[in-house]
């Protein structure tokens, strides 16, 4: 009888232990097995994503947290890579969009995650000389992604278009210097374009609560369109480039944007914001590395 009890106890111990191990494994399967940050921004995945002496730009996770897309620059040529969680482990970074001729940057997924949007200076036919920077996308197919497709004339212009994010209804937020006289102008503003019947509609420039005579770009809009975060270069900022935030008021209007403060911004350059689908973490780039921080910092600024 005692022997049976001992065997039963051993079985229960092993069963419970396996359960804890499985739970621990599951918990560590998100965010590249990195320890979550608190209220102070931390470099994300040092040595894996944020690599010394290399420049990292925008990033985005899929909604299930299993694919991580990010842009890097080496030898003055930006490219987009992806790290996947497969077979109970994270893969090595793999190239998604790369070229010896063109640059690819600012990855962001459509709401249904069937399109990967990005910016590029590639020729319209993918063969000619580099052009101004446009917003492009590739479509998910059974064997990977399609060839790059231009997002169209309602968004792109003869000037530059930067960075992309979406509301859950498909409205695109992006930045452009299309109103400037010179394509090389640093006068970027934030625009929106509605999505309907498989096409983007005419773009609208946001008002003075968001835009100014200075540089505004790299905009992230929350899926519910209740706040947006963007990069601005303003004389009253903390550093060379800061993250600013605006919330919608009870009338559905964007409130006057405010600097996110010393909790986020430094004397350096903060840009490329992104909030994970679970609402837990704010990602952004700072001086060439990708950082993340507890997203409670957002609600604290309301």
PDB file of C-alpha atoms in Angstrom:
ATOM      1  CA  UNK A   1       0.000   0.000   0.000  1.00  0.00           C
ATOM      2  CA  UNK A   2       2.796   2.398   0.919  1.00  0.00           C
ATOM      3  CA  UNK A   3       4.590   1.526  -2.316  1.00  0.00           C
ATOM      4  CA  UNK A   4       1.460   2.347  -4.348  1.00  0.00           C
ATOM      5  CA  UNK A   5       1.082   5.688  -2.575  1.00  0.00           C
ATOM      6  CA  UNK A   6       4.741   6.485  -3.258  1.00  0.00           C
ATOM      7  CA  UNK A   7       4.341   5.674  -6.955  1.00  0.00           C
ATOM      8  CA  UNK A   8       1.184   7.764  -7.118  1.00  0.00           C
ATOM      9  CA  UNK A   9       2.958  10.687  -5.448  1.00  0.00           C
ATOM     10  CA  UNK A  10       5.853  10.375  -7.886  1.00  0.00           C
ATOM     11  CA  UNK A  11       3.445  10.326 -10.837  1.00  0.00           C
ATOM     12  CA  UNK A  12       1.627  13.431  -9.597  1.00  0.00           C
ATOM     13  CA  UNK A  13       4.934  15.206  -8.978  1.00  0.00           C
ATOM     14  CA  UNK A  14       6.146  14.459 -12.514  1.00  0.00           C
ATOM     15  CA  UNK A  15       2.765  15.404 -14.026  1.00  0.00           C
ATOM     16  CA  UNK A  16       2.632  18.742 -12.211  1.00  0.00           C
ATOM     17  CA  UNK A  17       6.279  19.391 -13.021  1.00  0.00           C
ATOM     18  CA  UNK A  18       5.655  18.780 -16.703  1.00  0.00           C
ATOM     19  CA  UNK A  19       2.701  21.160 -16.540  1.00  0.00           C
ATOM     20  CA  UNK A  20       4.828  23.913 -15.023  1.00  0.00           C
ATOM     21  CA  UNK A  21       7.534  23.297 -17.633  1.00  0.00           C
ATOM     22  CA  UNK A  22       5.027  23.510 -20.461  1.00  0.00           C
ATOM     23  CA  UNK A  23       3.518  26.692 -19.058  1.00  0.00           C
ATOM     24  CA  UNK A  24       6.961  28.238 -18.633  1.00  0.00           C
ATOM     25  CA  UNK A  25       7.829  27.259 -22.183  1.00  0.00           C
ATOM     26  CA  UNK A  26       4.629  28.770 -23.522  1.00  0.00           C
ATOM     27  CA  UNK A  27       5.176  31.996 -21.622  1.00  0.00           C
ATOM     28  CA  UNK A  28       8.671  32.299 -23.066  1.00  0.00           C
ATOM     29  CA  UNK A  29       7.531  31.737 -26.652  1.00  0.00           C
ATOM     30  CA  UNK A  30       6.646  35.413 -27.189  1.00  0.00           C
ATOM     31  CA  UNK A  31       8.842  38.453 -27.698  1.00  0.00           C
ATOM     32  CA  UNK A  32      11.928  36.429 -28.593  1.00  0.00           C
ATOM     33  CA  UNK A  33      12.219  35.057 -25.040  1.00  0.00           C
ATOM     34  CA  UNK A  34      13.177  38.504 -23.757  1.00  0.00           C
ATOM     35  CA  UNK A  35      12.483  39.592 -20.188  1.00  0.00           C
ATOM     36  CA  UNK A  36       9.653  42.191 -20.288  1.00  0.00           C
ATOM     37  CA  UNK A  37      10.627  45.812 -19.602  1.00  0.00           C
ATOM     38  CA  UNK A  38       9.130  48.084 -16.977  1.00  0.00           C
ATOM     39  CA  UNK A  39       8.587  51.827 -17.158  1.00  0.00           C
ATOM     40  CA  UNK A  40      12.161  52.471 -18.323  1.00  0.00           C
ATOM     41  CA  UNK A  41      12.855  51.711 -22.005  1.00  0.00           C
ATOM     42  CA  UNK A  42      15.215  48.793 -22.589  1.00  0.00           C
ATOM     43  CA  UNK A  43      17.088  47.692 -25.702  1.00  0.00           C
ATOM     44  CA  UNK A  44      15.124  44.900 -27.355  1.00  0.00           C
ATOM     45  CA  UNK A  45      16.887  41.584 -27.971  1.00  0.00           C
ATOM     46  CA  UNK A  46      20.482  42.865 -27.784  1.00  0.00           C
ATOM     47  CA  UNK A  47      22.823  40.908 -30.007  1.00  0.00           C
ATOM     48  CA  UNK A  48      19.880  39.368 -31.886  1.00  0.00           C
ATOM     49  CA  UNK A  49      17.843  42.307 -33.175  1.00  0.00           C
ATOM     50  CA  UNK A  50      19.685  45.303 -31.789  1.00  0.00           C
ATOM     51  CA  UNK A  51      23.245  44.603 -32.876  1.00  0.00           C
ATOM     52  CA  UNK A  52      26.264  46.740 -32.030  1.00  0.00           C
ATOM     53  CA  UNK A  53      27.582  48.932 -34.846  1.00  0.00           C
ATOM     54  CA  UNK A  54      24.444  48.355 -36.941  1.00  0.00           C
ATOM     55  CA  UNK A  55      21.396  50.561 -37.500  1.00  0.00           C
ATOM     56  CA  UNK A  56      17.907  49.191 -36.775  1.00  0.00           C
ATOM     57  CA  UNK A  57      14.718  51.000 -37.770  1.00  0.00           C
ATOM     58  CA  UNK A  58      11.013  50.185 -37.510  1.00  0.00           C
ATOM     59  CA  UNK A  59       9.618  46.880 -36.322  1.00  0.00           C
ATOM     60  CA  UNK A  60       6.312  45.045 -36.024  1.00  0.00           C
ATOM     61  CA  UNK A  61       5.055  41.768 -34.542  1.00  0.00           C
ATOM     62  CA  UNK A  62       2.203  39.745 -35.965  1.00  0.00           C
ATOM     63  CA  UNK A  63      -0.882  39.681 -33.750  1.00  0.00           C
ATOM     64  CA  UNK A  64      -0.037  36.227 -32.404  1.00  0.00           C
ATOM     65  CA  UNK A  65       3.487  37.397 -31.564  1.00  0.00           C
ATOM     66  CA  UNK A  66       5.095  34.612 -33.601  1.00  0.00           C
ATOM     67  CA  UNK A  67       6.650  36.675 -36.422  1.00  0.00           C
ATOM     68  CA  UNK A  68       8.831  39.742 -35.891  1.00  0.00           C
ATOM     69  CA  UNK A  69       9.620  41.975 -38.866  1.00  0.00           C
ATOM     70  CA  UNK A  70      12.242  44.679 -38.574  1.00  0.00           C
ATOM     71  CA  UNK A  71      14.433  46.837 -40.791  1.00  0.00           C
ATOM     72  CA  UNK A  72      18.195  47.178 -40.592  1.00  0.00           C
ATOM     73  CA  UNK A  73      20.843  49.064 -42.515  1.00  0.00           C
ATOM     74  CA  UNK A  74      24.242  47.696 -43.424  1.00  0.00           C
ATOM     75  CA  UNK A  75      26.539  49.203 -46.036  1.00  0.00           C
ATOM     76  CA  UNK A  76      24.026  52.048 -46.534  1.00  0.00           C
ATOM     77  CA  UNK A  77      21.360  49.676 -47.850  1.00  0.00           C
ATOM     78  CA  UNK A  78      18.213  49.167 -45.709  1.00  0.00           C
ATOM     79  CA  UNK A  79      16.548  45.742 -45.802  1.00  0.00           C
ATOM     80  CA  UNK A  80      13.715  43.968 -43.999  1.00  0.00           C
ATOM     81  CA  UNK A  81      14.226  40.754 -42.042  1.00  0.00           C
ATOM     82  CA  UNK A  82      11.978  38.409 -40.085  1.00  0.00           C
ATOM     83  CA  UNK A  83      12.410  36.157 -37.061  1.00  0.00           C
ATOM     84  CA  UNK A  84       9.814  33.391 -36.623  1.00  0.00           C
ATOM     85  CA  UNK A  85       8.756  31.175 -33.745  1.00  0.00           C
ATOM     86  CA  UNK A  86       8.645  27.664 -35.220  1.00  0.00           C
ATOM     87  CA  UNK A  87       9.050  24.191 -33.746  1.00  0.00           C
ATOM     88  CA  UNK A  88       9.181  25.580 -30.203  1.00  0.00           C
ATOM     89  CA  UNK A  89      12.081  27.941 -30.908  1.00  0.00           C
ATOM     90  CA  UNK A  90      12.911  31.258 -32.539  1.00  0.00           C
ATOM     91  CA  UNK A  91      14.579  31.162 -35.930  1.00  0.00           C
ATOM     92  CA  UNK A  92      17.616  33.081 -37.053  1.00  0.00           C
ATOM     93  CA  UNK A  93      16.816  36.393 -38.820  1.00  0.00           C
ATOM     94  CA  UNK A  94      15.986  35.817 -42.490  1.00  0.00           C
ATOM     95  CA  UNK A  95      15.852  38.363 -45.299  1.00  0.00           C
ATOM     96  CA  UNK A  96      12.356  39.223 -46.550  1.00  0.00           C
ATOM     97  CA  UNK A  97      13.075  42.226 -48.764  1.00  0.00           C
ATOM     98  CA  UNK A  98      16.638  43.017 -49.758  1.00  0.00           C
ATOM     99  CA  UNK A  99      18.463  44.313 -52.818  1.00  0.00           C
ATOM    100  CA  UNK A 100      21.919  45.429 -53.904  1.00  0.00           C
ATOM    101  CA  UNK A 101      20.239  48.341 -55.696  1.00  0.00           C
ATOM    102  CA  UNK A 102      17.197  49.480 -53.700  1.00  0.00           C
ATOM    103  CA  UNK A 103      16.396  50.076 -50.047  1.00  0.00           C
ATOM    104  CA  UNK A 104      13.483  48.542 -48.095  1.00  0.00           C
ATOM    105  CA  UNK A 105      12.352  49.919 -44.750  1.00  0.00           C
ATOM    106  CA  UNK A 106       9.458  50.619 -42.327  1.00  0.00           C
ATOM    107  CA  UNK A 107       7.630  47.244 -42.339  1.00  0.00           C
ATOM    108  CA  UNK A 108       4.010  47.184 -41.180  1.00  0.00           C
ATOM    109  CA  UNK A 109       1.241  44.606 -41.599  1.00  0.00           C
ATOM    110  CA  UNK A 110      -2.261  45.272 -42.890  1.00  0.00           C
ATOM    111  CA  UNK A 111      -5.088  44.638 -40.384  1.00  0.00           C
ATOM    112  CA  UNK A 112      -5.726  41.159 -41.815  1.00  0.00           C
ATOM    113  CA  UNK A 113      -1.951  40.533 -42.002  1.00  0.00           C
ATOM    114  CA  UNK A 114      -2.250  39.416 -45.624  1.00  0.00           C
ATOM    115  CA  UNK A 115      -0.136  42.333 -46.826  1.00  0.00           C
ATOM    116  CA  UNK A 116       3.249  43.517 -45.624  1.00  0.00           C
ATOM    117  CA  UNK A 117       3.675  47.230 -46.310  1.00  0.00           C
ATOM    118  CA  UNK A 118       7.017  49.009 -46.488  1.00  0.00           C
ATOM    119  CA  UNK A 119       8.793  51.952 -48.121  1.00  0.00           C
ATOM    120  CA  UNK A 120      11.294  51.741 -50.960  1.00  0.00           C
ATOM    121  CA  UNK A 121      13.126  53.808 -53.537  1.00  0.00           C
ATOM    122  CA  UNK A 122      12.845  51.041 -56.136  1.00  0.00           C
ATOM    123  CA  UNK A 123      11.837  51.812 -59.713  1.00  0.00           C
ATOM    124  CA  UNK A 124       8.208  51.166 -60.643  1.00  0.00           C
ATOM    125  CA  UNK A 125       9.256  48.231 -62.826  1.00  0.00           C
ATOM    126  CA  UNK A 126      11.713  46.966 -60.229  1.00  0.00           C
ATOM    127  CA  UNK A 127      14.575  47.253 -62.721  1.00  0.00           C
ATOM    128  CA  UNK A 128      15.356  50.904 -63.418  1.00  0.00           C
ATOM    129  CA  UNK A 129      17.186  53.569 -61.457  1.00  0.00           C
ATOM    130  CA  UNK A 130      16.169  54.470 -57.922  1.00  0.00           C
ATOM    131  CA  UNK A 131      13.318  56.950 -57.595  1.00  0.00           C
ATOM    132  CA  UNK A 132      11.724  58.931 -54.779  1.00  0.00           C
ATOM    133  CA  UNK A 133      10.523  56.893 -51.816  1.00  0.00           C
ATOM    134  CA  UNK A 134       7.056  55.343 -52.155  1.00  0.00           C
ATOM    135  CA  UNK A 135       4.889  53.092 -50.028  1.00  0.00           C
ATOM    136  CA  UNK A 136       4.725  49.536 -51.378  1.00  0.00           C
ATOM    137  CA  UNK A 137       3.396  46.172 -50.236  1.00  0.00           C
ATOM    138  CA  UNK A 138       3.704  42.459 -50.879  1.00  0.00           C
ATOM    139  CA  UNK A 139       0.807  40.002 -50.618  1.00  0.00           C
ATOM    140  CA  UNK A 140       0.904  36.748 -48.695  1.00  0.00           C
ATOM    141  CA  UNK A 141       0.890  33.667 -50.959  1.00  0.00           C
ATOM    142  CA  UNK A 142       1.129  29.926 -50.369  1.00  0.00           C
ATOM    143  CA  UNK A 143       4.846  29.887 -51.079  1.00  0.00           C
ATOM    144  CA  UNK A 144       5.763  33.221 -49.499  1.00  0.00           C
ATOM    145  CA  UNK A 145       5.244  36.841 -50.539  1.00  0.00           C
ATOM    146  CA  UNK A 146       4.352  38.268 -53.933  1.00  0.00           C
ATOM    147  CA  UNK A 147       6.540  40.693 -55.848  1.00  0.00           C
ATOM    148  CA  UNK A 148       6.388  44.312 -54.581  1.00  0.00           C
ATOM    149  CA  UNK A 149       3.271  46.286 -55.540  1.00  0.00           C
ATOM    150  CA  UNK A 150       3.019  50.071 -55.411  1.00  0.00           C
ATOM    151  CA  UNK A 151       0.322  51.403 -53.041  1.00  0.00           C
ATOM    152  CA  UNK A 152      -0.970  53.779 -55.720  1.00  0.00           C
ATOM    153  CA  UNK A 153      -1.414  57.419 -56.646  1.00  0.00           C
ATOM    154  CA  UNK A 154      -3.866  58.253 -53.846  1.00  0.00           C
ATOM    155  CA  UNK A 155      -0.969  57.809 -51.432  1.00  0.00           C
ATOM    156  CA  UNK A 156       2.267  58.136 -53.366  1.00  0.00           C
ATOM    157  CA  UNK A 157       3.490  61.289 -55.075  1.00  0.00           C
ATOM    158  CA  UNK A 158       6.549  62.590 -56.901  1.00  0.00           C
ATOM    159  CA  UNK A 159       7.960  63.321 -53.429  1.00  0.00           C
ATOM    160  CA  UNK A 160       8.668  60.958 -50.518  1.00  0.00           C
ATOM    161  CA  UNK A 161       6.257  58.898 -48.427  1.00  0.00           C
ATOM    162  CA  UNK A 162       7.381  57.384 -45.119  1.00  0.00           C
ATOM    163  CA  UNK A 163       6.226  54.863 -42.534  1.00  0.00           C
ATOM    164  CA  UNK A 164       2.823  53.182 -42.395  1.00  0.00           C
ATOM    165  CA  UNK A 165       0.269  52.153 -39.788  1.00  0.00           C
ATOM    166  CA  UNK A 166      -3.403  51.202 -39.882  1.00  0.00           C
ATOM    167  CA  UNK A 167      -6.630  51.471 -37.959  1.00  0.00           C
ATOM    168  CA  UNK A 168      -8.545  48.192 -37.634  1.00  0.00           C
ATOM    169  CA  UNK A 169     -10.869  49.468 -40.369  1.00  0.00           C
ATOM    170  CA  UNK A 170      -7.963  49.776 -42.782  1.00  0.00           C
ATOM    171  CA  UNK A 171      -7.374  53.546 -42.823  1.00  0.00           C
ATOM    172  CA  UNK A 172      -3.694  54.176 -43.460  1.00  0.00           C
ATOM    173  CA  UNK A 173      -1.692  56.786 -41.558  1.00  0.00           C
ATOM    174  CA  UNK A 174       1.605  57.823 -43.128  1.00  0.00           C
ATOM    175  CA  UNK A 175       3.894  60.815 -43.643  1.00  0.00           C
ATOM    176  CA  UNK A 176       4.988  62.680 -46.762  1.00  0.00           C
ATOM    177  CA  UNK A 177       6.754  65.831 -47.917  1.00  0.00           C
ATOM    178  CA  UNK A 178       4.417  66.063 -50.932  1.00  0.00           C
ATOM    179  CA  UNK A 179       3.473  69.648 -50.033  1.00  0.00           C
ATOM    180  CA  UNK A 180       7.082  70.816 -50.077  1.00  0.00           C
ATOM    181  CA  UNK A 181       8.566  72.443 -53.155  1.00  0.00           C
ATOM    182  CA  UNK A 182      11.637  70.206 -53.152  1.00  0.00           C
ATOM    183  CA  UNK A 183      11.672  66.414 -52.917  1.00  0.00           C
ATOM    184  CA  UNK A 184      14.671  66.714 -50.583  1.00  0.00           C
ATOM    185  CA  UNK A 185      12.765  68.960 -48.165  1.00  0.00           C
ATOM    186  CA  UNK A 186      12.577  67.964 -44.507  1.00  0.00           C
ATOM    187  CA  UNK A 187       9.036  69.367 -44.289  1.00  0.00           C
ATOM    188  CA  UNK A 188       7.093  66.172 -43.651  1.00  0.00           C
ATOM    189  CA  UNK A 189       3.478  66.037 -42.503  1.00  0.00           C
ATOM    190  CA  UNK A 190       1.123  63.256 -41.449  1.00  0.00           C
ATOM    191  CA  UNK A 191      -1.704  62.110 -43.741  1.00  0.00           C
ATOM    192  CA  UNK A 192      -4.524  59.578 -43.725  1.00  0.00           C
ATOM    193  CA  UNK A 193      -6.075  57.552 -46.525  1.00  0.00           C
ATOM    194  CA  UNK A 194      -9.274  55.478 -46.111  1.00  0.00           C
ATOM    195  CA  UNK A 195      -9.457  51.950 -47.463  1.00  0.00           C
ATOM    196  CA  UNK A 196     -12.611  50.771 -49.223  1.00  0.00           C
ATOM    197  CA  UNK A 197     -13.411  48.120 -51.826  1.00  0.00           C
ATOM    198  CA  UNK A 198      -9.780  46.975 -52.133  1.00  0.00           C
ATOM    199  CA  UNK A 199      -8.445  50.467 -52.822  1.00  0.00           C
ATOM    200  CA  UNK A 200      -7.143  53.478 -50.927  1.00  0.00           C
ATOM    201  CA  UNK A 201      -9.039  56.745 -51.159  1.00  0.00           C
ATOM    202  CA  UNK A 202      -7.803  60.312 -51.463  1.00  0.00           C
ATOM    203  CA  UNK A 203      -5.341  61.336 -48.760  1.00  0.00           C
ATOM    204  CA  UNK A 204      -6.059  64.023 -46.172  1.00  0.00           C
ATOM    205  CA  UNK A 205      -3.415  66.022 -44.314  1.00  0.00           C
ATOM    206  CA  UNK A 206      -4.026  66.160 -40.563  1.00  0.00           C
ATOM    207  CA  UNK A 207      -4.556  69.563 -38.965  1.00  0.00           C
ATOM    208  CA  UNK A 208      -2.451  71.826 -36.772  1.00  0.00           C
ATOM    209  CA  UNK A 209      -3.053  69.731 -33.644  1.00  0.00           C
ATOM    210  CA  UNK A 210      -0.639  67.233 -35.219  1.00  0.00           C
ATOM    211  CA  UNK A 211       1.281  68.940 -38.013  1.00  0.00           C
ATOM    212  CA  UNK A 212       3.403  72.083 -37.845  1.00  0.00           C
ATOM    213  CA  UNK A 213       5.979  73.889 -39.962  1.00  0.00           C
ATOM    214  CA  UNK A 214       8.512  71.350 -38.684  1.00  0.00           C
ATOM    215  CA  UNK A 215       9.157  67.660 -39.399  1.00  0.00           C
ATOM    216  CA  UNK A 216       6.387  65.165 -38.484  1.00  0.00           C
ATOM    217  CA  UNK A 217       6.724  61.528 -39.553  1.00  0.00           C
ATOM    218  CA  UNK A 218       6.849  57.888 -38.398  1.00  0.00           C
ATOM    219  CA  UNK A 219       3.259  57.813 -37.186  1.00  0.00           C
ATOM    220  CA  UNK A 220       1.641  54.908 -35.326  1.00  0.00           C
ATOM    221  CA  UNK A 221      -2.132  54.993 -34.920  1.00  0.00           C
ATOM    222  CA  UNK A 222      -3.899  52.717 -32.442  1.00  0.00           C
ATOM    223  CA  UNK A 223      -6.254  50.180 -34.088  1.00  0.00           C
ATOM    224  CA  UNK A 224      -9.262  51.923 -32.479  1.00  0.00           C
ATOM    225  CA  UNK A 225      -7.926  55.277 -33.704  1.00  0.00           C
ATOM    226  CA  UNK A 226      -8.047  56.767 -30.215  1.00  0.00           C
ATOM    227  CA  UNK A 227      -4.407  57.881 -30.057  1.00  0.00           C
ATOM    228  CA  UNK A 228      -1.430  58.323 -32.324  1.00  0.00           C
ATOM    229  CA  UNK A 229       2.302  58.537 -31.654  1.00  0.00           C
ATOM    230  CA  UNK A 230       4.771  60.058 -34.066  1.00  0.00           C
ATOM    231  CA  UNK A 231       8.265  61.482 -34.408  1.00  0.00           C
ATOM    232  CA  UNK A 232       8.741  65.254 -34.611  1.00  0.00           C
ATOM    233  CA  UNK A 233      11.770  67.508 -34.860  1.00  0.00           C
ATOM    234  CA  UNK A 234      10.752  70.648 -32.991  1.00  0.00           C
ATOM    235  CA  UNK A 235      12.762  73.376 -31.250  1.00  0.00           C
ATOM    236  CA  UNK A 236      10.831  72.813 -28.010  1.00  0.00           C
ATOM    237  CA  UNK A 237      11.614  69.092 -27.956  1.00  0.00           C
ATOM    238  CA  UNK A 238      13.833  67.145 -25.582  1.00  0.00           C
ATOM    239  CA  UNK A 239      16.316  66.025 -28.246  1.00  0.00           C
ATOM    240  CA  UNK A 240      17.052  65.975 -31.949  1.00  0.00           C
ATOM    241  CA  UNK A 241      13.892  63.985 -32.633  1.00  0.00           C
ATOM    242  CA  UNK A 242      11.201  63.090 -30.088  1.00  0.00           C
ATOM    243  CA  UNK A 243       8.079  60.969 -29.862  1.00  0.00           C
ATOM    244  CA  UNK A 244       4.875  62.986 -29.486  1.00  0.00           C
ATOM    245  CA  UNK A 245       1.366  61.744 -28.695  1.00  0.00           C
ATOM    246  CA  UNK A 246      -2.181  62.900 -29.388  1.00  0.00           C
ATOM    247  CA  UNK A 247      -5.483  61.537 -28.075  1.00  0.00           C
ATOM    248  CA  UNK A 248      -8.915  61.921 -29.632  1.00  0.00           C
ATOM    249  CA  UNK A 249     -11.403  63.949 -27.624  1.00  0.00           C
ATOM    250  CA  UNK A 250     -15.087  63.189 -26.964  1.00  0.00           C
ATOM    251  CA  UNK A 251     -15.993  64.823 -30.300  1.00  0.00           C
ATOM    252  CA  UNK A 252     -13.641  62.602 -32.271  1.00  0.00           C
ATOM    253  CA  UNK A 253     -11.086  65.345 -32.883  1.00  0.00           C
ATOM    254  CA  UNK A 254      -7.365  64.976 -32.373  1.00  0.00           C
ATOM    255  CA  UNK A 255      -6.174  66.850 -29.304  1.00  0.00           C
ATOM    256  CA  UNK A 256      -3.092  69.024 -29.346  1.00  0.00           C
ATOM    257  CA  UNK A 257      -0.097  66.706 -29.489  1.00  0.00           C
ATOM    258  CA  UNK A 258       2.331  66.735 -26.585  1.00  0.00           C
ATOM    259  CA  UNK A 259       5.863  65.543 -26.093  1.00  0.00           C
ATOM    260  CA  UNK A 260       6.048  62.113 -24.444  1.00  0.00           C
ATOM    261  CA  UNK A 261       8.654  63.514 -22.062  1.00  0.00           C
ATOM    262  CA  UNK A 262      11.811  62.262 -20.422  1.00  0.00           C
ATOM    263  CA  UNK A 263      10.270  58.859 -19.737  1.00  0.00           C
ATOM    264  CA  UNK A 264      10.712  58.147 -23.461  1.00  0.00           C
ATOM    265  CA  UNK A 265      12.735  60.914 -25.077  1.00  0.00           C
ATOM    266  CA  UNK A 266      16.428  61.709 -24.683  1.00  0.00           C
ATOM    267  CA  UNK A 267      18.835  64.167 -26.246  1.00  0.00           C
ATOM    268  CA  UNK A 268      19.197  61.631 -29.029  1.00  0.00           C
ATOM    269  CA  UNK A 269      16.652  60.655 -31.714  1.00  0.00           C
ATOM    270  CA  UNK A 270      13.507  58.628 -31.006  1.00  0.00           C
ATOM    271  CA  UNK A 271      11.403  57.411 -33.935  1.00  0.00           C
ATOM    272  CA  UNK A 272       9.531  54.449 -35.495  1.00  0.00           C
ATOM    273  CA  UNK A 273       6.919  53.803 -32.743  1.00  0.00           C
ATOM    274  CA  UNK A 274       4.781  50.648 -32.650  1.00  0.00           C
ATOM    275  CA  UNK A 275       2.457  49.241 -29.970  1.00  0.00           C
ATOM    276  CA  UNK A 276       1.969  45.477 -29.849  1.00  0.00           C
ATOM    277  CA  UNK A 277      -1.462  44.021 -30.614  1.00  0.00           C
ATOM    278  CA  UNK A 278      -1.948  42.963 -26.997  1.00  0.00           C
ATOM    279  CA  UNK A 279      -1.433  46.596 -25.957  1.00  0.00           C
ATOM    280  CA  UNK A 280       1.351  45.680 -23.531  1.00  0.00           C
ATOM    281  CA  UNK A 281       4.473  47.209 -25.047  1.00  0.00           C
ATOM    282  CA  UNK A 282       5.578  50.279 -26.955  1.00  0.00           C
ATOM    283  CA  UNK A 283       8.455  49.651 -29.348  1.00  0.00           C
ATOM    284  CA  UNK A 284      10.513  52.431 -30.908  1.00  0.00           C
ATOM    285  CA  UNK A 285      13.975  53.118 -32.282  1.00  0.00           C
ATOM    286  CA  UNK A 286      16.566  55.301 -30.611  1.00  0.00           C
ATOM    287  CA  UNK A 287      19.799  56.256 -32.313  1.00  0.00           C
ATOM    288  CA  UNK A 288      19.963  53.006 -34.254  1.00  0.00           C
ATOM    289  CA  UNK A 289      18.710  50.452 -31.708  1.00  0.00           C
ATOM    290  CA  UNK A 290      15.199  49.124 -31.100  1.00  0.00           C
ATOM    291  CA  UNK A 291      13.824  49.727 -27.608  1.00  0.00           C
ATOM    292  CA  UNK A 292      10.673  48.570 -25.804  1.00  0.00           C
ATOM    293  CA  UNK A 293       8.838  49.781 -22.716  1.00  0.00           C
ATOM    294  CA  UNK A 294       5.655  49.022 -20.788  1.00  0.00           C
ATOM    295  CA  UNK A 295       2.788  50.644 -22.709  1.00  0.00           C
ATOM    296  CA  UNK A 296       1.294  51.977 -19.479  1.00  0.00           C
ATOM    297  CA  UNK A 297       3.381  55.039 -20.266  1.00  0.00           C
ATOM    298  CA  UNK A 298       0.723  55.887 -22.880  1.00  0.00           C
ATOM    299  CA  UNK A 299      -2.264  55.962 -20.534  1.00  0.00           C
ATOM    300  CA  UNK A 300      -0.183  57.982 -18.098  1.00  0.00           C
ATOM    301  CA  UNK A 301      -0.021  60.821 -20.643  1.00  0.00           C
ATOM    302  CA  UNK A 302      -3.776  61.264 -21.117  1.00  0.00           C
TER     303      UNK A 302
END
